[in-house]
Amino acid sequence: MTPRFHQSTACIWLRGARAAYLGPGLDLAPHRNAVAVIALGLEAPFDLAVFEGKGAVPGSRTLRSAVIPAGVLHHLRARGPMAFLYLDALVDDDLTSRVHDFRLPDWGRGAPGDLILNLWGALDLPSRLSPDPRIVTLLRALEDDPDAFSSFSEAADRVGLRPSRARELIREAVGVPFRRYRLWRRMACAGRELAKSRSLTEAAYAAGFASSAHFSTAFRLMFGLSPSALLKAGVQFDIDGAPRPGA
């Protein structure tokens, strides 16, 4: 029997390079995530169409859990509350088969952030083999500052690599180009600003976007809905253990 999910409030959770969404199913357009995502139907299955990559099949499949690789165009239609776990591309192994046989934990009535931690723990994802340490150094530099490098050539030079070799190693490490991964880190920066009740415009500029329109367009392409639609859903933020209401 599927455990009943008691939470009605959506939650965005950020811990370092990991992130998660927990809450009601949203009306998502086709989109491409920048890192691998584990999708879990909390009370009901969801429909997933994958348009590119190894998992591409005609039409859609009805699933309770799925691993969606980084950079793959897909369309997910929720039938109930969902959890989306965005993996740390440098640490988490996204190829584990145990996700497909995953059993949800008993939810109880804890805070959404605690429930997300329970999900991560229940999945017990193995660690992947560490990428080239120079690439780890380069990408971790974007954790706190997505604008750590003025150009890709500077980033490659900082870790002693030719730009062409650095591009190759980055794609091998995280599955997407450097620019796409840096965009993902900008999204995390914007999320931290929204958690402080900043406006969309303030969050956009703080994260390095040219405008709120630029931020909204990039967000929609990465997550399948606009940031304003997410905020209208009453999302709360749990950032490094400190939950705050959304703007």
XYZ file of C-alpha atoms in Angstrom:
247
model
C 0.000 0.000 0.000
C 1.349 3.419 -0.966
C 1.938 5.666 2.073
C -0.249 8.754 2.143
C 1.562 12.009 1.478
C 0.178 14.574 3.940
C 1.922 17.773 2.824
C -0.006 20.294 0.725
C 2.748 22.954 0.668
C 5.385 22.831 -2.052
C 8.983 22.947 -0.870
C 12.228 23.806 -2.646
C 15.239 22.331 -0.825
C 18.890 23.226 -1.480
C 21.995 21.638 0.040
C 25.229 22.433 -1.781
C 24.933 21.063 -5.321
C 21.897 18.917 -4.459
C 18.354 20.243 -4.766
C 14.831 18.885 -4.481
C 11.185 19.749 -5.029
C 8.484 18.138 -2.901
C 4.799 18.946 -3.256
C 1.773 19.008 -5.519
C 2.224 17.961 -9.129
C 2.683 20.971 -11.405
C 1.669 21.570 -15.003
C 5.091 21.249 -16.620
C 5.987 21.932 -20.236
C 8.680 19.884 -22.013
C 12.084 20.879 -20.652
C 15.744 19.880 -20.132
C 17.303 19.686 -16.685
C 20.963 20.582 -16.256
C 21.682 17.626 -13.955
C 20.230 14.147 -13.591
C 16.891 14.068 -11.766
C 15.086 11.293 -9.909
C 11.325 11.719 -10.309
C 9.030 9.977 -7.815
C 5.238 9.810 -7.917
C 4.327 10.033 -4.231
C 0.755 8.747 -4.427
C 0.119 8.020 -8.078
C 2.123 7.270 -11.210
C 3.131 9.940 -13.698
C 3.411 9.940 -17.479
C 6.864 10.506 -18.925
C 7.775 11.092 -22.562
C 11.500 11.209 -23.365
C 12.332 12.760 -26.720
C 16.110 12.366 -26.847
C 18.897 10.111 -25.669
C 19.113 6.450 -24.754
C 15.698 6.406 -23.037
C 13.751 7.933 -25.938
C 10.654 5.921 -26.865
C 7.581 6.736 -28.981
C 4.763 8.128 -26.837
C 4.881 8.179 -23.053
C 5.293 5.623 -20.280
C 3.381 5.456 -17.011
C 5.851 5.177 -14.120
C 6.181 5.569 -10.360
C 9.885 6.431 -10.483
C 12.397 7.402 -13.137
C 15.927 8.695 -13.573
C 16.001 11.490 -16.151
C 19.544 12.129 -17.439
C 21.028 15.612 -17.633
C 20.266 17.615 -20.763
C 17.545 15.277 -22.119
C 14.342 16.825 -23.467
C 11.337 15.256 -21.738
C 7.749 15.910 -20.745
C 6.425 14.750 -17.391
C 2.707 14.878 -16.571
C 1.987 14.423 -12.879
C -1.196 12.801 -11.585
C -0.564 13.678 -7.967
C 2.118 14.985 -5.600
C 5.698 14.565 -6.784
C 9.270 14.588 -5.573
C 12.102 15.661 -7.867
C 15.619 15.039 -6.557
C 18.333 16.913 -8.462
C 21.614 15.066 -8.077
C 25.066 16.410 -7.340
C 26.605 15.650 -10.723
C 30.093 15.243 -9.269
C 29.133 12.809 -6.492
C 25.826 10.990 -7.001
C 25.573 7.934 -9.230
C 22.477 8.407 -11.417
C 22.705 4.982 -13.078
C 21.636 2.864 -10.124
C 18.804 0.433 -10.902
C 17.509 0.473 -7.349
C 15.566 3.673 -8.112
C 13.169 1.681 -10.283
C 12.318 -0.682 -7.408
C 12.204 2.073 -4.827
C 9.616 1.926 -2.032
C 8.527 5.204 -0.511
C 9.134 5.673 3.209
C 6.251 6.198 5.621
C 5.649 9.935 5.413
C 4.212 10.843 8.798
C 3.694 14.585 9.208
C 7.176 16.030 9.453
C 8.443 19.247 7.904
C 8.932 19.035 4.117
C 12.700 19.429 4.485
C 12.824 16.450 6.838
C 10.753 14.390 4.408
C 13.184 15.217 1.603
C 16.095 14.099 3.770
C 14.201 10.851 4.397
C 13.862 10.373 0.641
C 17.574 10.881 0.026
C 18.368 8.453 2.828
C 15.903 5.834 1.604
C 17.337 5.971 -1.920
C 20.833 5.344 -0.558
C 22.442 6.322 -3.850
C 26.002 5.068 -4.279
C 28.783 7.551 -4.943
C 30.124 7.683 -8.466
C 33.779 7.487 -9.385
C 35.273 10.910 -8.899
C 35.872 12.868 -12.136
C 39.211 14.422 -12.996
C 40.138 16.493 -9.899
C 40.869 19.524 -12.066
C 37.275 19.461 -13.316
C 35.979 19.029 -9.770
C 37.984 22.098 -8.711
C 36.692 24.109 -11.653
C 33.013 23.217 -11.210
C 33.036 23.489 -7.418
C 34.272 27.056 -7.851
C 30.833 27.813 -9.306
C 29.070 26.656 -6.124
C 29.361 29.994 -4.344
C 30.026 32.188 -7.360
C 28.621 31.307 -10.809
C 30.679 34.256 -12.132
C 33.950 32.859 -10.784
C 35.492 32.996 -14.280
C 35.176 35.820 -16.796
C 35.537 33.389 -19.707
C 35.807 29.677 -20.331
C 39.421 30.112 -21.430
C 40.201 31.623 -18.035
C 38.462 28.719 -16.280
C 40.442 26.144 -18.261
C 43.707 28.001 -17.741
C 43.058 28.184 -13.988
C 43.216 24.378 -13.759
C 45.956 23.907 -16.348
C 43.874 22.563 -19.236
C 43.443 23.523 -22.853
C 39.861 24.801 -23.456
C 39.046 21.963 -25.862
C 40.197 19.338 -23.343
C 38.381 21.074 -20.493
C 35.114 21.078 -22.493
C 35.497 17.384 -23.192
C 36.166 16.500 -19.550
C 33.302 18.655 -18.272
C 30.788 16.990 -20.556
C 32.097 13.584 -19.493
C 31.827 14.592 -15.828
C 28.370 16.191 -15.697
C 26.700 15.374 -19.015
C 26.208 18.974 -20.128
C 28.477 21.795 -21.352
C 30.115 24.230 -18.924
C 27.691 27.008 -19.808
C 24.716 24.800 -19.025
C 26.175 23.704 -15.694
C 26.948 27.305 -14.756
C 23.310 28.164 -15.549
C 22.276 25.462 -13.059
C 24.420 27.105 -10.381
C 22.846 30.477 -11.232
C 19.446 28.914 -10.568
C 20.604 27.831 -7.112
C 21.849 31.361 -6.448
C 18.490 32.797 -7.515
C 16.695 30.292 -5.273
C 18.690 31.460 -2.283
C 17.722 35.041 -3.046
C 14.021 34.148 -3.390
C 14.255 32.389 -0.037
C 15.167 35.801 1.435
C 11.898 37.201 0.005
C 13.711 39.034 -2.785
C 11.676 39.890 -5.873
C 12.158 37.962 -9.108
C 14.055 40.931 -10.539
C 16.349 41.177 -7.521
C 16.975 37.422 -7.581
C 17.697 37.519 -11.317
C 20.324 40.251 -11.038
C 21.943 38.698 -7.954
C 22.331 35.407 -9.828
C 23.908 37.047 -12.875
C 20.958 37.096 -15.272
C 20.595 40.076 -17.601
C 16.985 40.682 -16.552
C 14.002 39.043 -14.867
C 12.749 38.098 -18.347
C 16.060 36.333 -19.072
C 15.802 34.509 -15.751
C 12.174 33.496 -16.366
C 12.920 32.170 -19.854
C 15.933 30.146 -18.679
C 13.954 28.812 -15.698
C 11.066 27.688 -17.909
C 13.400 25.893 -20.311
C 15.152 24.106 -17.426
C 12.165 23.255 -15.209
C 9.070 23.408 -17.412
C 7.299 26.353 -15.733
C 8.006 29.980 -14.902
C 9.396 31.042 -11.519
C 6.325 33.228 -10.985
C 4.077 30.167 -11.438
C 6.140 28.311 -8.847
C 5.865 31.172 -6.361
C 2.110 31.438 -6.954
C 1.867 27.783 -5.894
C 2.941 28.961 -2.412
C 6.331 27.293 -2.437
C 8.451 27.390 0.701
C 12.230 27.278 0.739
C 14.494 25.124 2.877
C 17.987 26.427 2.247
C 20.815 24.666 4.083
C 18.441 23.802 6.924
C 16.647 27.155 7.310
C 13.049 27.057 5.957
C 11.541 30.385 4.936
C 8.326 31.307 3.131
C 8.555 32.210 -0.532
C 8.099 35.722 -1.889
